[in-house]
Coordinates of C-alpha atoms in Angstrom, one line a residue:
M220 CA 48.2 108.5 54.9
K221 CA 51.9 109.1 54.7
Q222 CA 53.6 108.2 51.4
F223 CA 57.1 108.2 52.8
A224 CA 59.4 105.5 51.4
L225 CA 59.6 103.2 54.4
S226 CA 62.4 101.7 56.3
I227 CA 62.1 98.8 58.8
I228 CA 64.3 98.6 61.8
L229 CA 65.2 95.1 62.8
L230 CA 65.5 95.5 66.6
I231 CA 68.5 93.2 67.2
S232 CA 72.0 93.5 68.4
M233 CA 74.7 90.8 68.4
I234 CA 76.2 90.5 71.8
T235 CA 78.3 87.5 72.9
I236 CA 79.9 88.6 76.1
S237 CA 78.1 86.3 78.5
A238 CA 75.7 83.4 78.3
Q239 CA 72.2 84.4 79.4
D240 CA 70.3 82.0 77.2
L241 CA 66.6 81.2 76.8
Y242 CA 66.8 78.5 79.5
R243 CA 67.8 81.3 82.0
A244 CA 65.2 83.7 80.6
R245 CA 62.3 81.3 81.4
P246 CA 63.0 81.3 85.2
D247 CA 63.6 85.0 85.2
G248 CA 60.2 85.5 83.7
R249 CA 58.7 82.8 86.1
V250 CA 57.6 80.7 83.1
D251 CA 58.9 77.5 84.7
S252 CA 56.5 77.9 87.5
V253 CA 53.6 78.0 85.0
Y254 CA 55.0 74.8 83.4
A255 CA 55.0 73.2 86.9
G256 CA 51.4 74.2 87.5
I257 CA 52.1 75.4 91.0
N258 CA 48.7 76.1 92.7
L259 CA 47.2 76.3 89.2
P260 CA 44.4 74.2 87.8
E261 CA 46.9 72.7 85.4
A262 CA 50.2 73.5 83.6
Y263 CA 50.0 75.9 80.7
T264 CA 52.2 75.7 77.5
G265 CA 50.2 77.8 75.0
N266 CA 48.0 74.9 73.7
G267 CA 45.1 76.1 71.6
V268 CA 46.6 79.6 70.9
I269 CA 48.0 80.9 67.6
I270 CA 51.2 83.0 67.6
G271 CA 51.4 85.3 64.6
V272 CA 54.9 86.5 63.7
T273 CA 55.5 89.4 61.2
D274 CA 59.1 89.3 60.3
W275 CA 61.7 88.1 57.8
G276 CA 63.8 85.0 57.6
F277 CA 61.6 82.0 58.4
D278 CA 62.9 78.5 58.2
Y279 CA 59.7 76.4 57.8
T280 CA 61.6 73.2 58.2
H281 CA 63.3 73.9 61.6
P282 CA 62.5 71.2 64.1
V283 CA 61.6 73.7 66.8
F284 CA 58.4 74.2 64.9
Y285 CA 57.4 70.6 65.7
D286 CA 56.2 69.6 69.1
S287 CA 58.6 68.2 71.8
T288 CA 58.3 64.7 70.3
L289 CA 59.2 66.0 66.8
T290 CA 56.1 64.5 65.3
Q291 CA 53.5 67.2 65.3
Y292 CA 54.1 70.1 63.0
R293 CA 52.8 73.4 64.4
I294 CA 53.0 76.0 61.6
L295 CA 49.5 76.4 60.2
R296 CA 50.2 78.8 57.3
A297 CA 52.6 81.3 56.0
W298 CA 52.3 84.3 53.7
D299 CA 55.4 85.4 51.9
Q300 CA 54.5 88.8 50.6
F301 CA 57.6 89.1 48.4
K302 CA 57.2 85.9 46.4
T303 CA 55.8 86.6 42.9
S304 CA 54.7 83.2 41.8
G305 CA 51.7 82.9 44.1
P306 CA 49.1 81.8 44.8
A307 CA 48.2 84.8 46.9
P308 CA 45.8 84.4 49.9
E309 CA 42.2 84.7 49.2
G310 CA 41.2 88.4 49.1
F311 CA 44.7 89.6 48.4
N312 CA 46.6 90.0 45.1
Y313 CA 50.2 89.6 45.9
G314 CA 52.7 87.2 47.5
A315 CA 52.3 83.5 48.1
E316 CA 50.4 81.6 50.8
Y317 CA 51.4 78.2 52.0
V318 CA 48.8 76.1 53.8
G319 CA 49.6 73.1 55.8
Q320 CA 52.7 71.0 56.5
E321 CA 53.2 69.6 53.0
Q322 CA 53.2 73.0 51.3
L323 CA 55.3 74.6 54.0
L324 CA 58.0 71.9 54.0
A325 CA 58.1 72.0 50.2
A326 CA 58.7 75.7 50.3
Q327 CA 61.4 75.2 52.9
C328 CA 61.8 79.0 53.8
D329 CA 60.6 82.4 52.7
T330 CA 62.1 83.9 49.6
S331 CA 65.0 86.3 49.4
N332 CA 63.8 89.7 50.3
I333 CA 65.1 93.1 51.5
Y334 CA 67.3 91.2 53.9
G335 CA 68.2 88.4 51.6
H336 CA 67.7 85.0 53.2
H337 CA 67.5 86.1 56.8
Y338 CA 67.3 84.4 60.1
H339 CA 65.5 86.9 62.4
G340 CA 62.0 85.5 62.1
T341 CA 63.1 82.0 62.9
H342 CA 64.9 83.2 66.0
V343 CA 61.9 85.3 67.2
A344 CA 59.3 82.6 66.6
S345 CA 61.6 80.1 68.4
I346 CA 61.6 82.3 71.5
A347 CA 57.9 82.7 71.5
G348 CA 57.0 79.1 71.0
G349 CA 59.8 76.9 69.9
S350 CA 59.9 73.3 71.2
G351 CA 63.7 73.3 71.6
A352 CA 64.1 70.3 69.4
G353 CA 65.6 68.3 72.2
T354 CA 67.8 71.1 73.5
I355 CA 67.4 73.3 76.6
Y356 CA 66.5 76.2 74.4
R357 CA 62.8 75.8 74.5
G358 CA 60.5 78.7 73.8
V359 CA 57.9 80.1 76.2
A360 CA 54.8 78.6 74.7
P361 CA 56.0 75.3 73.1
D362 CA 52.5 73.9 72.4
A363 CA 51.2 77.0 70.6
E364 CA 50.7 77.0 66.8
F365 CA 52.1 79.5 64.3
V366 CA 51.2 81.7 61.4
F367 CA 54.0 83.6 59.7
V368 CA 54.1 86.6 57.4
T369 CA 57.2 87.8 55.6
I370 CA 56.1 91.4 55.4
R371 CA 56.8 94.0 52.7
P372 CA 57.9 97.4 54.2
D373 CA 54.8 99.5 53.5
E374 CA 51.8 100.4 55.6
Q375 CA 49.2 98.5 53.5
S376 CA 51.2 95.3 53.5
V377 CA 51.5 95.4 57.3
I378 CA 47.8 96.1 57.6
D379 CA 47.1 93.2 55.2
A380 CA 49.3 90.9 57.3
F381 CA 47.3 91.7 60.4
Q382 CA 44.0 91.1 58.7
W383 CA 45.1 87.8 57.1
M384 CA 46.3 86.5 60.5
Y385 CA 43.0 87.5 62.1
E386 CA 41.0 85.7 59.3
V387 CA 43.1 82.5 59.8
S388 CA 42.5 82.6 63.6
Q389 CA 38.8 82.9 63.0
Q390 CA 38.9 79.9 60.7
E391 CA 40.8 77.9 63.3
Q392 CA 38.5 79.3 66.1
K393 CA 41.5 80.1 68.3
R394 CA 42.9 83.1 70.0
L395 CA 45.6 85.1 68.3
V396 CA 48.6 87.0 69.6
V397 CA 50.7 88.9 67.1
N398 CA 54.4 89.6 67.6
M399 CA 56.2 92.5 65.9
S400 CA 59.9 92.5 66.5
W401 CA 60.5 95.5 64.3
G402 CA 60.1 99.2 64.6
L403 CA 60.5 102.5 62.7
Y404 CA 60.1 106.2 63.0
W405 CA 58.5 107.1 59.7
M406 CA 55.6 104.7 59.2
D407 CA 52.1 105.6 60.3
N408 CA 52.5 108.6 62.7
F409 CA 54.2 109.4 65.9
D410 CA 51.1 109.2 68.0
G411 CA 50.2 105.7 66.9
T412 CA 46.9 106.8 65.4
G413 CA 47.7 106.4 61.7
P414 CA 46.4 103.6 59.4
V415 CA 48.6 100.8 61.1
G416 CA 47.6 102.0 64.6
Q417 CA 43.9 102.2 63.5
K418 CA 44.0 98.6 62.2
M419 CA 45.7 97.3 65.3
Q420 CA 43.0 99.0 67.4
E421 CA 40.2 97.6 65.2
L422 CA 41.5 94.0 65.6
S423 CA 42.3 94.5 69.3
D424 CA 38.6 95.3 69.7
L425 CA 37.9 91.9 68.0
G426 CA 40.2 90.1 70.5
V427 CA 43.7 90.1 68.8
V428 CA 46.6 90.8 71.2
F429 CA 49.5 92.8 69.8
V430 CA 53.0 92.6 71.3
T431 CA 55.9 94.7 70.0
S432 CA 59.6 95.6 70.5
G433 CA 60.2 98.8 72.3
G434 CA 63.3 99.8 70.3
N435 CA 67.1 99.5 70.5
N436 CA 68.4 103.0 70.6
G437 CA 68.8 103.5 74.3
D438 CA 72.5 104.0 74.0
E439 CA 72.4 106.4 71.1
Q440 CA 71.9 110.1 71.1
F441 CA 69.8 109.9 68.0
H442 CA 66.9 112.0 69.3
L443 CA 66.7 115.8 69.1
G444 CA 64.1 117.7 71.1
H445 CA 63.2 121.4 71.5
T446 CA 60.4 123.6 72.7
F447 CA 60.0 126.5 70.3
A448 CA 59.2 130.1 71.4
N449 CA 59.7 132.0 68.1
D450 CA 63.3 130.8 67.8
T451 CA 65.5 128.6 65.7
L452 CA 67.0 125.2 66.6
R453 CA 70.3 124.2 65.1
S454 CA 72.2 120.9 65.4
R455 CA 74.8 118.9 63.6
F456 CA 73.9 115.3 62.6
I457 CA 76.5 112.5 62.3
F458 CA 75.9 109.9 59.6
P459 CA 75.2 106.6 61.2
P460 CA 78.1 104.1 60.5
A461 CA 77.8 101.9 57.5
N462 CA 78.2 98.8 59.6
N463 CA 79.6 97.0 56.5
S464 CA 76.2 97.2 54.8
R465 CA 76.4 96.9 51.1
D466 CA 73.1 98.8 50.9
Y467 CA 74.2 101.8 53.0
W468 CA 73.0 105.2 51.5
G469 CA 73.1 107.8 54.2
T470 CA 70.8 109.2 56.9
S471 CA 67.1 109.6 57.3
I472 CA 65.9 112.4 59.7
S473 CA 62.2 112.2 60.7
M474 CA 60.7 115.3 62.3
T475 CA 57.4 116.3 63.9
N476 CA 56.0 119.1 66.0
T477 CA 52.9 119.6 68.3
P478 CA 49.6 119.2 66.4
G479 CA 48.7 122.3 64.6
Q480 CA 52.1 124.0 65.0
P481 CA 54.0 124.2 61.6
F482 CA 57.7 124.4 61.4
S483 CA 60.3 125.0 58.6
V484 CA 63.6 123.1 58.1
S485 CA 66.8 123.8 56.1
L486 CA 69.8 121.5 55.4
N487 CA 73.1 123.3 56.4
W488 CA 76.5 122.5 54.8
C489 CA 79.3 124.0 56.8
D490 CA 83.1 123.9 57.0
K491 CA 85.1 122.7 59.9
Q492 CA 84.7 126.1 61.6
Y493 CA 80.9 125.9 61.1
Q494 CA 80.9 128.7 58.5
T495 CA 78.1 128.1 55.9
I496 CA 79.2 126.7 52.6
Q497 CA 75.7 126.2 51.2
A498 CA 72.2 125.8 52.7
S499 CA 69.0 124.5 51.2
P500 CA 65.8 126.7 51.3
F501 CA 63.6 126.5 54.4
Y502 CA 60.9 124.0 53.7
N503 CA 57.7 125.0 55.6
T504 CA 55.1 122.4 56.6
A505 CA 52.5 125.1 56.4
D506 CA 52.9 125.2 52.7
G507 CA 51.2 121.8 52.2
D508 CA 52.3 118.3 51.3
F509 CA 55.5 118.4 49.3
Y510 CA 58.3 116.2 48.0
E511 CA 61.6 117.3 46.3
E512 CA 64.9 115.8 45.3
N513 CA 67.7 118.4 45.2
I514 CA 71.4 119.0 45.5
L515 CA 73.7 121.5 47.2
V516 CA 76.8 122.4 45.0
D517 CA 80.1 124.1 45.8
G518 CA 82.6 123.9 43.0
T519 CA 83.0 120.2 42.2
D520 CA 81.5 119.1 45.5
T521 CA 77.9 118.0 45.7
I522 CA 75.5 117.1 48.6
F523 CA 72.5 114.9 47.5
Y524 CA 69.3 115.1 49.5
N525 CA 65.5 114.7 49.3
I526 CA 62.8 116.0 51.6
E527 CA 59.1 115.1 52.0
I528 CA 56.6 117.3 53.9
I529 CA 53.3 116.2 55.4
Q530 CA 51.3 119.3 56.4
S531 CA 49.1 117.4 58.9
D532 CA 49.0 113.7 59.7
E533 CA 46.1 111.7 61.3
S534 CA 46.9 113.3 64.7
G535 CA 47.2 116.8 63.3
R536 CA 51.0 116.9 63.6
P537 CA 53.2 118.4 60.8
D538 CA 55.8 116.0 59.7
A539 CA 59.0 116.1 57.6
R540 CA 61.5 113.5 56.5
L541 CA 64.9 114.7 55.2
R542 CA 67.3 112.1 53.7
V543 CA 70.9 113.0 53.0
R544 CA 73.3 110.8 51.0
N545 CA 76.7 110.0 52.5
H546 CA 78.7 110.0 49.3
N547 CA 82.3 111.2 49.3
I548 CA 81.6 113.4 52.3
N549 CA 84.7 115.4 53.2
N550 CA 85.8 114.8 56.9
N551 CA 86.2 118.6 57.2
W552 CA 82.5 119.2 56.4
R553 CA 79.8 119.6 59.0
L554 CA 76.2 118.9 58.1
G555 CA 73.3 119.9 60.2
I556 CA 69.7 121.3 60.2
S557 CA 68.1 124.6 61.1
V558 CA 64.5 124.4 62.3
A559 CA 62.3 127.4 63.0
A560 CA 58.8 127.6 64.5
A561 CA 56.6 129.9 66.6
S562 CA 55.8 127.3 69.2
G563 CA 55.5 123.5 69.8
D564 CA 57.4 120.6 71.2
F565 CA 59.6 119.5 68.3
H566 CA 61.2 116.0 67.9
A567 CA 63.6 114.6 65.3
W568 CA 65.3 111.2 65.0
N569 CA 68.5 110.5 63.0
V570 CA 68.5 106.9 61.7
A571 CA 70.5 105.1 58.9
E572 CA 69.1 104.8 55.4
L573 CA 69.8 102.0 53.0
T574 CA 69.2 101.7 49.3
T575 CA 66.8 98.9 50.1
G576 CA 64.6 101.4 51.9
V577 CA 65.5 99.9 55.4
G578 CA 67.8 100.8 58.2
N579 CA 68.4 99.7 61.7
W580 CA 70.7 102.0 63.7
G581 CA 70.9 105.6 64.8
G582 CA 73.3 108.4 64.5
K583 CA 74.3 111.2 66.9
W584 CA 73.2 114.8 67.1
M585 CA 76.2 117.0 68.0
G586 CA 76.0 120.4 69.7
V587 CA 78.3 123.3 69.5
N588 CA 78.1 125.2 72.7
V589 CA 79.7 128.5 71.5
L590 CA 77.2 128.7 68.6
G591 CA 74.2 127.5 70.5
W592 CA 73.8 124.4 68.4
K593 CA 72.0 121.7 70.4
Y594 CA 73.1 118.3 71.5
G595 CA 70.9 115.2 71.0
D596 CA 69.8 112.7 73.6
N597 CA 68.5 109.1 73.9
Q598 CA 65.0 110.1 75.0
Y599 CA 61.7 109.4 73.3
G600 CA 62.9 106.3 71.5
I601 CA 59.5 104.9 70.9
G602 CA 58.5 104.5 67.3
T603 CA 55.8 102.6 65.3
P604 CA 54.2 100.2 66.2
A605 CA 55.5 100.6 69.8
C606 CA 53.7 103.9 70.2
V607 CA 50.3 102.4 69.5
D608 CA 48.1 102.5 72.6
C609 CA 46.7 98.9 72.4
A610 CA 50.1 97.4 71.8
I611 CA 52.1 95.7 74.6
T612 CA 55.4 97.4 74.2
V613 CA 58.4 95.5 75.6
A614 CA 61.8 96.7 76.9
A615 CA 64.7 94.4 77.4
H616 CA 66.6 93.5 80.5
Q617 CA 69.3 90.9 81.4
S618 CA 68.0 87.7 82.9
R619 CA 68.8 87.4 86.6
Y620 CA 70.2 84.1 87.8
Q621 CA 72.3 82.5 90.5
T622 CA 75.9 81.4 89.9
D623 CA 76.0 79.7 93.3
D624 CA 73.9 79.5 96.5
T625 CA 74.5 83.2 97.4
T626 CA 75.6 85.0 94.2
W627 CA 73.1 86.6 91.9
V628 CA 74.1 88.2 88.5
G629 CA 72.1 90.1 85.9
G630 CA 68.8 91.8 86.3
G631 CA 69.5 95.3 85.0
I632 CA 68.1 97.0 81.9
T633 CA 70.1 96.6 78.8
S634 CA 71.9 99.7 77.6
F635 CA 70.4 99.4 74.1
S636 CA 66.7 99.2 75.3
S637 CA 65.0 102.4 74.1
Y638 CA 63.8 105.1 76.5
G639 CA 60.1 106.1 76.7
P640 CA 57.7 107.8 76.9
A641 CA 56.0 108.2 73.5
I642 CA 56.0 111.8 72.3
N643 CA 52.4 112.4 73.3
G644 CA 53.3 111.5 76.9
R645 CA 51.8 108.0 76.8
D646 CA 53.6 105.6 79.2
K647 CA 55.8 103.4 77.0
P648 CA 57.3 100.8 77.2
D649 CA 54.6 98.8 79.1
I650 CA 56.8 96.1 80.5
S651 CA 60.2 94.5 80.3
A652 CA 61.3 91.0 79.5
P653 CA 64.6 89.1 79.0
G654 CA 66.3 90.3 75.9
Y655 CA 70.1 89.8 76.4
N656 CA 72.0 87.0 74.7
V657 CA 68.9 84.9 74.3
C658 CA 69.7 81.6 72.6
A659 CA 67.1 80.3 70.1
A660 CA 66.8 78.8 66.6
F661 CA 68.7 80.0 63.5
S662 CA 67.5 79.6 60.0
S663 CA 69.4 76.8 58.2
Y664 CA 68.8 78.7 54.9
A665 CA 70.3 82.1 56.0
D666 CA 72.8 83.8 53.9
E667 CA 74.9 84.7 56.9
H668 CA 76.8 82.2 58.9
N669 CA 77.0 82.5 62.7
T670 CA 78.7 80.4 65.4
H671 CA 76.1 77.9 66.7
V672 CA 75.7 77.5 70.4
A673 CA 74.1 74.1 69.7
T674 CA 73.2 72.0 66.7
V675 CA 70.7 69.3 66.1
N676 CA 70.4 66.9 63.2
F677 CA 66.8 66.4 62.0
Q678 CA 65.9 64.3 59.0
G679 CA 69.4 64.5 57.7
R680 CA 69.9 68.3 58.0
D681 CA 71.7 70.2 60.6
Y682 CA 69.9 73.0 62.5
G683 CA 71.6 75.5 64.7
F684 CA 70.9 77.8 67.7
I685 CA 72.5 81.2 68.2
R686 CA 72.5 84.0 70.7
L687 CA 71.0 87.4 69.9
S688 CA 70.2 90.5 72.0
G689 CA 67.6 93.1 71.5
T690 CA 64.0 94.1 72.2
S691 CA 63.4 91.8 69.2
M692 CA 64.0 89.0 71.7
S693 CA 62.1 90.4 74.7
S694 CA 59.0 91.0 72.6
P695 CA 58.5 87.3 71.6
F696 CA 59.3 86.2 75.1
T697 CA 56.3 88.3 76.2
T698 CA 54.3 87.1 73.2
G699 CA 54.8 83.5 74.6
V700 CA 53.6 84.6 78.0
V701 CA 50.5 86.1 76.4
A702 CA 49.9 82.7 74.8
L703 CA 50.0 81.1 78.3
L704 CA 47.5 83.6 79.6
L705 CA 45.1 83.0 76.7
E706 CA 45.3 79.2 77.2
A707 CA 44.6 79.7 80.9
N708 CA 41.7 82.0 80.2
P709 CA 40.5 82.2 76.6
N710 CA 37.9 84.8 77.5
L711 CA 40.4 87.5 78.3
T712 CA 40.1 90.7 76.3
P713 CA 43.4 92.3 75.0
Q714 CA 42.9 95.0 77.6
Q715 CA 42.7 92.4 80.4
V716 CA 45.8 90.6 79.0
K717 CA 47.7 93.8 79.2
A718 CA 46.4 94.6 82.7
S719 CA 47.3 91.1 83.9
L720 CA 50.9 91.6 82.7
I721 CA 51.2 95.1 84.1
Y722 CA 49.7 94.5 87.6
S723 CA 51.6 91.3 88.1
A724 CA 55.0 92.6 87.0
T725 CA 58.0 92.1 89.2
H726 CA 59.6 95.1 90.9
D727 CA 63.1 95.1 92.3
E728 CA 66.1 97.4 92.9
F729 CA 66.7 97.6 89.1
T730 CA 63.1 98.7 88.2
E731 CA 63.1 101.2 91.0
A732 CA 66.4 102.7 89.9
S733 CA 65.6 103.0 86.2
G734 CA 61.9 103.7 86.4
M735 CA 59.0 103.7 83.9
V736 CA 61.0 105.1 80.9
R737 CA 63.2 102.0 80.9
F738 CA 61.3 99.1 82.4
G739 CA 57.7 100.2 82.0
H740 CA 55.6 98.9 84.8
G741 CA 58.2 96.3 85.7
K742 CA 59.5 92.9 84.6
V743 CA 57.2 90.3 83.1
N744 CA 56.1 87.6 85.6
A745 CA 54.3 84.8 83.8
Y746 CA 53.3 83.0 86.9
Q747 CA 51.7 85.9 88.6
A748 CA 50.1 87.1 85.3
V749 CA 48.5 83.7 84.9
L750 CA 47.2 83.7 88.4
R751 CA 45.8 87.2 87.9
A752 CA 44.2 86.1 84.6
L753 CA 42.6 83.2 86.4
Y754 CA 41.6 84.7 89.7
H755 CA 41.1 88.3 89.0
V756 CA 40.0 88.6 85.3
G757 CA 36.8 87.0 84.0
T758 CA 36.0 85.7 87.5
Q759 CA 33.0 85.5 89.7
E760 CA 33.5 86.0 93.5
F761 CA 31.4 84.6 96.3
N762 CA 31.9 86.4 99.6
S763 CA 31.6 84.3 102.7
N764 CA 32.1 86.7 105.6
A765 CA 35.8 87.7 105.3
N766 CA 36.6 84.9 102.8
I767 CA 36.0 84.7 99.1
Y768 CA 35.2 81.7 96.8
T769 CA 36.5 82.5 93.3
V770 CA 34.9 80.9 90.2
F771 CA 36.7 81.3 86.9
P772 CA 36.5 81.7 84.0
N773 CA 33.1 83.2 83.6
P774 CA 32.0 82.8 80.8
T775 CA 33.5 79.3 80.3
S776 CA 33.5 76.7 77.6
E777 CA 34.7 73.4 79.1
Q778 CA 35.7 73.8 82.7
L779 CA 35.0 75.8 85.8
F780 CA 37.6 76.3 88.5
I781 CA 36.6 77.1 92.1
S782 CA 39.3 78.5 94.4
T783 CA 38.3 77.9 98.0
P784 CA 39.7 79.9 101.0
N785 CA 42.4 77.9 102.8
N786 CA 40.7 78.3 106.2
E787 CA 37.2 77.2 105.0
S788 CA 35.8 73.8 105.5
T789 CA 34.3 71.8 102.7
A790 CA 31.3 73.3 100.8
T791 CA 28.7 72.0 98.4
L792 CA 28.5 73.4 94.9
S793 CA 25.4 73.0 92.8
L794 CA 24.8 74.0 89.2
Y795 CA 21.2 74.5 87.9
N796 CA 19.9 75.3 84.4
L797 CA 17.3 78.0 84.0
N798 CA 14.5 75.4 84.3
G799 CA 15.7 74.7 87.8
Q800 CA 17.1 71.3 87.0
L801 CA 20.3 70.2 88.9
V802 CA 23.0 69.4 86.3
R803 CA 26.1 69.3 88.6
K804 CA 26.8 68.8 92.3
E805 CA 30.2 68.7 93.8
V806 CA 31.8 68.8 97.2
I807 CA 34.6 71.3 97.1
S808 CA 37.5 71.7 99.6
Q809 CA 40.3 74.1 100.0
G810 CA 42.5 74.8 97.0
V811 CA 41.3 74.6 93.4
T812 CA 38.4 72.3 92.3
T813 CA 37.7 71.6 88.7
I814 CA 34.2 71.1 87.4
N815 CA 33.7 69.8 83.8
V816 CA 30.9 71.4 81.9
Q817 CA 31.9 70.6 78.3
D818 CA 28.9 68.3 77.9
L819 CA 26.4 70.9 79.0
P820 CA 24.5 73.0 76.4
V821 CA 25.6 76.6 76.0
G822 CA 23.5 79.1 78.0
C823 CA 23.1 80.7 81.4
Y824 CA 23.2 78.6 84.6
L825 CA 22.8 79.3 88.3
L826 CA 25.8 78.3 90.5
K827 CA 25.0 77.9 94.2
I828 CA 27.6 77.4 97.0
V829 CA 26.5 76.3 100.4
N830 CA 28.8 76.1 103.5
G831 CA 27.0 75.8 106.8
N832 CA 24.8 78.9 107.2
F833 CA 26.5 80.5 104.2
S834 CA 24.6 80.3 100.9
K835 CA 25.2 82.3 97.7
S836 CA 24.1 82.0 94.1
E837 CA 25.4 83.7 91.0
K838 CA 24.9 83.4 87.2
I839 CA 27.4 81.4 85.1
L840 CA 27.5 81.6 81.3
I841 CA 28.6 78.6 79.2
A842 CA 29.6 79.8 75.8
R843 CA 31.5 78.2 72.9

């Protein structure tokens, strides 16, 4: 397991050029059609599903976490991993757990952490399932329930958060979808097979669906790639801007190569003409795991750096992380790296480093043509957990909407949305969702103050709504859609959820122009995904000549839905137990017919459909 000091990237970007808003995002993702129940057995709003949010900056008192009548509180529990007073959740020895409305409202918000009192988690959760609190800024699954974890930035704490959420969902006996609107390039490993990825896969096999941001570095040349053939790569790195952060330290450069192919790296300090002033030793990954803090000195000038080497991670890749302090750096200096290897496909990412151990923006790689120093690019922007195979990785596009009867605007990919694929060639992102200027709830306890798009007063306190842009916003939008799917068909596996989203995705001129590396398989289409989840996943089909009767879900717990071909006459449905006793008989006609089975014992039944000379029987399982 890597022992790197970890940094979390909050995948957000403040943009206020135009008003896209959540109420425009819902039609873009066809969520409103699901609310309307068009040709569906019923409307779906996420009822009976738990949305887990791993983040920072939760306002437990915000009215969006009540139902639409502002009477039913929907946060089940929260775990603040930073709070020291406890009590910790059962089975864990740190943080504080709040159970139920009384404890959560008394706590008010999560404690000050690496981001102080932040607002990100409140905004993210509001997109996934906020009620809107009487505004038009309602989330995607407004009847879902929540569990929140304010996560510490280390692998084990993230793993613990996932496990705790799963245990809560088991106690509640409800399906769980976990949202991760954060990403990084130095936790776990670059193939998504490290401890965090392993835990996600383990829980995915148990039914947990994971949705994550794809990244916000699409407009930054922060990636450096090279295929080695017994040569040396050189490039200059530009320190990411401080962005007025009081915690700014410098840059963090994460590097990796093809499994089994070691490399060596040196820090270069040059003058304005790229003549070497000083250079560090070459640190070789073949020499084993290693960490060093060191300096380069020239007279009274000093460069501070540290480097950590991982000889072989869980996927067999050699890794290195070089961090360089931006302290009194002379504008005439040029800093870069030299990397040598016999072979392999090498990758490096240049990202800001803060004293708190977190950073959230990239810096450029600059080439020098006459010297053969290489330029960076914006490719391969997929980090952890976005690179994990079982995760649904989400890009961000602008909502498309009409300004009048003939004029459409929006619909393109956002410039900041990161490029795929993953470095192992895995197709990422998986799908795209609205993530530009999305308006949702703002924590009333946040240290920062932002201009509110709307404000509501609830129980004597003002609560605001703000616009944010990022894949941090498109991820919870997709998480809310997953909650709709799981309500429609609770028997879906995570693989079937992902397939339903992918194969129902919208394709248009924007997706065709930008392709898989930007949009994934297309734009999320909640309505078509729900239809596919109902009709094509967990279903039983009865062929009648050229027509098909579809029975879903199978297995079921409370209701069976029978979709009848439009050109078929009425038919008779009979349901028998294994003793041959008739327990249900219905006349079904075209459209969708609902059969209630909640009063029947669990077990296997025989479903028979008769229409004239056509007769067909299939097994149906009732399970709870």
